Amino acid sequence: MRIAPEGWPFIWIGVALTAALAVVWRAWPGWSLALPCVAALLTVWIVVFFRDPERRGPRGDQFVIAPADGRVISVAEVDEPMYLHLQRATRVSIFMNVVNVHVNRFPVSGEVDIVHYNPGEFFAASLDKASLVNEQASVGIRGPRGPLLVRQIAGLIARRIVTDVAPGDSAVQGERFGMIRFGSRVDIFFAPAARVRVSVDQHVRAGQTIIAEYPS
């Protein structure tokens, strides 16, 4: 199983803690066996959280592919003045819980135009205002069917957004561009010309699920 590079420091800490507690338990049997067991379970959970599976799915200029695993919590028309410069853009919001894969992927191919980090609050990512006030990183992509914006949003627990691209980089549909640690949300903004193919409460998979489709 592939592990996201960002996860290895946490995994080694978990392994070291488990080993230390096991040594203490062996040396002093009066200590509870539950401590190393809990540490071992926590380490397994960290491994699962940072898993980074290969993903294959539909590809093509007409498709907008899910940038994140999780549940669709909102499909709305909103203003998007930062990059699309549209008064009415379509926004699809995907909430990632602590058991989802947290690696984020490019929804379209093209060129990365902007990468903008904005410090902010840490409200629950499922709240609508999280898209406006939470800590976030926005990636604007100049795609073959027009501009598209992906916004990584930190949540109540998440405190680290990883964005591994810079302006001028190539975006390849379905390939990795970053991740958010420990529960978060990803919003994707595009022109209303693309027909939305998902609905609220639907579960989607990064690199596989078609979020929207442009007309032929």
Coordinates of C-alpha atoms in Angstrom, one line a residue:
M1 CA 0.0 0.0 0.0
R2 CA 1.4 3.4 -1.0
I3 CA 1.7 5.9 1.8
A4 CA 1.7 9.7 1.2
P5 CA 5.1 11.1 2.1
E6 CA 3.6 13.6 4.5
G7 CA 2.5 10.6 6.7
W8 CA 5.8 9.0 7.5
P9 CA 6.8 11.3 10.3
F10 CA 3.5 10.6 12.1
I11 CA 3.8 6.8 11.4
W12 CA 7.4 6.6 12.9
I13 CA 6.3 8.5 15.9
G14 CA 3.4 6.1 16.4
V15 CA 5.8 3.1 16.0
A16 CA 8.3 4.5 18.4
L17 CA 5.6 5.3 21.0
T18 CA 4.1 1.8 20.7
A19 CA 7.6 0.2 21.1
A20 CA 8.4 2.3 24.1
L21 CA 5.2 1.5 25.9
A22 CA 5.7 -2.2 25.1
V23 CA 9.1 -2.1 26.6
V24 CA 7.8 -0.4 29.7
W25 CA 5.0 -3.0 30.0
R26 CA 7.5 -5.9 29.7
A27 CA 9.8 -4.3 32.3
W28 CA 7.1 -3.4 34.7
P29 CA 4.2 -5.9 34.2
G30 CA 2.1 -3.8 36.6
W31 CA 1.6 -1.3 33.8
S32 CA -1.6 -1.8 31.9
L33 CA -1.3 -3.7 28.6
A34 CA -4.0 -1.4 27.3
L35 CA -1.4 1.5 26.8
P36 CA 0.7 -0.2 24.1
C37 CA -2.4 -1.7 22.5
V38 CA -4.0 1.7 22.2
A39 CA -0.8 3.1 20.8
A40 CA -0.6 0.3 18.2
L41 CA -4.2 0.9 17.1
L42 CA -3.5 4.6 16.8
T43 CA -0.5 3.8 14.6
V44 CA -2.6 1.6 12.4
W45 CA -5.2 4.3 12.0
I46 CA -2.4 6.8 11.0
V47 CA -1.2 4.4 8.3
V48 CA -4.8 4.0 7.0
F49 CA -5.3 7.8 7.1
F50 CA -2.2 8.5 5.0
R51 CA -2.8 5.8 2.4
D52 CA -2.4 7.0 -1.1
P53 CA -4.0 4.4 -3.5
E54 CA -3.6 4.5 -7.3
R55 CA -6.7 5.8 -9.0
R56 CA -7.9 5.2 -12.6
G57 CA -11.1 6.5 -14.0
P58 CA -12.6 8.5 -16.9
R59 CA -10.3 11.1 -18.4
G60 CA -10.9 13.8 -21.0
D61 CA -11.2 17.6 -21.6
Q62 CA -15.0 17.4 -21.2
F63 CA -14.8 16.0 -17.7
V64 CA -14.3 17.6 -14.3
I65 CA -13.1 14.8 -12.0
A66 CA -13.4 14.8 -8.2
P67 CA -10.4 16.4 -6.5
A68 CA -11.0 14.6 -3.2
D69 CA -12.6 11.6 -1.6
G70 CA -15.7 12.3 0.6
R71 CA -19.3 13.3 0.7
V72 CA -20.8 16.1 -1.4
I73 CA -22.2 18.6 1.1
S74 CA -23.2 21.4 -1.2
V75 CA -23.8 22.2 -4.9
A76 CA -24.5 25.9 -5.3
E77 CA -24.2 28.9 -7.5
V78 CA -21.9 31.5 -5.9
D79 CA -19.7 34.5 -6.6
E80 CA -16.1 33.7 -7.4
P81 CA -14.2 36.9 -7.9
M82 CA -10.6 35.7 -7.1
Y83 CA -9.8 33.6 -10.2
L84 CA -12.8 32.9 -12.3
H85 CA -14.0 36.5 -12.0
L86 CA -17.6 35.3 -12.3
Q87 CA -20.6 36.6 -10.5
R88 CA -22.2 33.2 -10.8
A89 CA -20.0 30.1 -10.7
T90 CA -20.9 26.6 -9.8
R91 CA -19.3 25.4 -6.5
V92 CA -19.2 21.7 -5.5
S93 CA -18.1 21.2 -1.9
I94 CA -16.7 17.8 -0.7
F95 CA -16.3 17.0 3.0
M96 CA -13.5 14.5 3.9
N97 CA -13.9 12.7 7.3
V98 CA -11.1 11.2 9.2
V99 CA -11.3 7.8 7.4
N100 CA -11.3 9.1 3.8
V101 CA -8.2 9.2 1.7
H102 CA -6.9 12.8 2.0
V103 CA -4.7 13.0 -1.0
N104 CA -6.1 15.7 -3.5
R105 CA -5.9 15.3 -7.3
F106 CA -6.2 17.6 -10.3
P107 CA -9.8 17.7 -11.6
V108 CA -8.7 18.8 -15.1
S109 CA -5.5 19.0 -17.1
G110 CA -3.9 22.3 -18.0
E111 CA -1.5 24.8 -16.4
V112 CA -1.5 26.0 -12.8
D113 CA -2.1 29.8 -13.0
I114 CA -2.2 30.7 -9.3
V115 CA -1.5 29.2 -5.9
H116 CA -2.8 31.4 -3.1
Y117 CA -2.6 30.5 0.6
N118 CA -4.9 32.4 3.0
P119 CA -4.6 32.0 6.8
G120 CA -7.8 31.9 8.6
E121 CA -10.0 30.3 11.2
F122 CA -10.7 26.6 12.0
F123 CA -14.4 26.2 12.0
A124 CA -16.0 22.8 11.2
A125 CA -15.4 22.2 7.5
S126 CA -19.0 21.1 7.0
L127 CA -20.2 24.7 7.7
D128 CA -20.9 26.8 4.7
K129 CA -18.9 29.8 6.0
A130 CA -15.8 27.6 6.2
S131 CA -15.3 28.3 2.4
L132 CA -14.9 32.0 3.2
V133 CA -13.2 32.2 6.6
N134 CA -11.2 29.0 7.3
E135 CA -7.5 28.6 6.5
Q136 CA -7.3 27.6 2.9
A137 CA -5.2 27.2 -0.2
S138 CA -6.6 28.0 -3.7
V139 CA -5.2 26.5 -6.9
G140 CA -6.3 28.1 -10.2
I141 CA -6.0 25.9 -13.3
R142 CA -6.2 27.1 -16.8
G143 CA -7.9 24.2 -18.4
P144 CA -8.8 23.4 -22.1
R145 CA -12.5 24.3 -21.4
G146 CA -11.7 27.5 -19.3
P147 CA -10.5 28.3 -15.8
L148 CA -11.2 26.2 -12.8
L149 CA -10.5 26.7 -9.1
V150 CA -9.8 24.1 -6.4
R151 CA -9.8 25.3 -2.8
Q152 CA -8.3 23.2 0.0
I153 CA -10.0 24.2 3.3
A154 CA -8.7 23.3 6.8
G155 CA -11.3 22.1 9.2
L156 CA -11.9 22.0 13.0
I157 CA -9.1 19.4 13.5
A158 CA -7.0 19.9 10.4
R159 CA -4.1 22.3 10.9
R160 CA -1.9 21.6 7.9
I161 CA -2.7 22.1 4.2
V162 CA -0.1 20.7 1.8
T163 CA -0.1 22.1 -1.8
D164 CA 2.8 20.7 -3.9
V165 CA 2.4 22.8 -7.0
A166 CA 3.4 26.3 -8.1
P167 CA 2.3 28.7 -10.8
G168 CA 3.5 27.5 -14.2
D169 CA 3.4 23.8 -13.3
S170 CA 1.5 21.4 -15.5
A171 CA -1.7 20.0 -14.2
V172 CA -2.5 16.4 -15.2
Q173 CA -6.0 15.2 -14.6
G174 CA -6.2 12.6 -11.8
E175 CA -2.6 13.2 -10.6
R176 CA -1.8 14.3 -7.0
F177 CA -1.2 17.9 -6.1
G178 CA -1.5 17.9 -2.3
M179 CA -3.4 16.8 0.8
I180 CA -5.0 18.1 4.0
R181 CA -4.3 16.4 7.3
F182 CA -7.0 15.0 9.6
G183 CA -10.5 16.0 8.4
S184 CA -11.2 18.8 6.0
R185 CA -13.0 20.0 2.9
V186 CA -12.3 20.7 -0.8
D187 CA -14.3 23.1 -2.9
I188 CA -14.2 23.2 -6.7
F189 CA -15.4 26.2 -8.7
F190 CA -16.2 26.1 -12.5
A191 CA -18.3 28.0 -15.1
P192 CA -22.0 27.1 -15.1
A193 CA -21.5 25.8 -18.7
A194 CA -20.4 22.5 -17.2
R195 CA -23.3 20.3 -16.2
V196 CA -23.1 19.0 -12.6
R197 CA -23.1 15.2 -12.4
V198 CA -23.3 14.7 -8.6
S199 CA -25.8 15.5 -5.9
V200 CA -25.7 16.4 -2.2
D201 CA -24.9 13.4 0.1
Q202 CA -23.3 11.5 -2.8
H203 CA -19.9 9.9 -2.0
V204 CA -17.2 10.6 -4.5
R205 CA -13.6 9.3 -5.1
A206 CA -10.7 11.5 -6.1
G207 CA -9.5 10.8 -9.6
Q208 CA -12.5 8.6 -10.4
T209 CA -15.9 10.3 -10.0
I210 CA -17.1 12.7 -12.6
I211 CA -18.1 15.9 -10.9
A212 CA -19.3 17.8 -14.0
E213 CA -19.2 17.5 -17.7
Y214 CA -18.9 20.2 -20.4
P215 CA -21.1 20.0 -23.5
S216 CA -19.5 18.4 -26.6

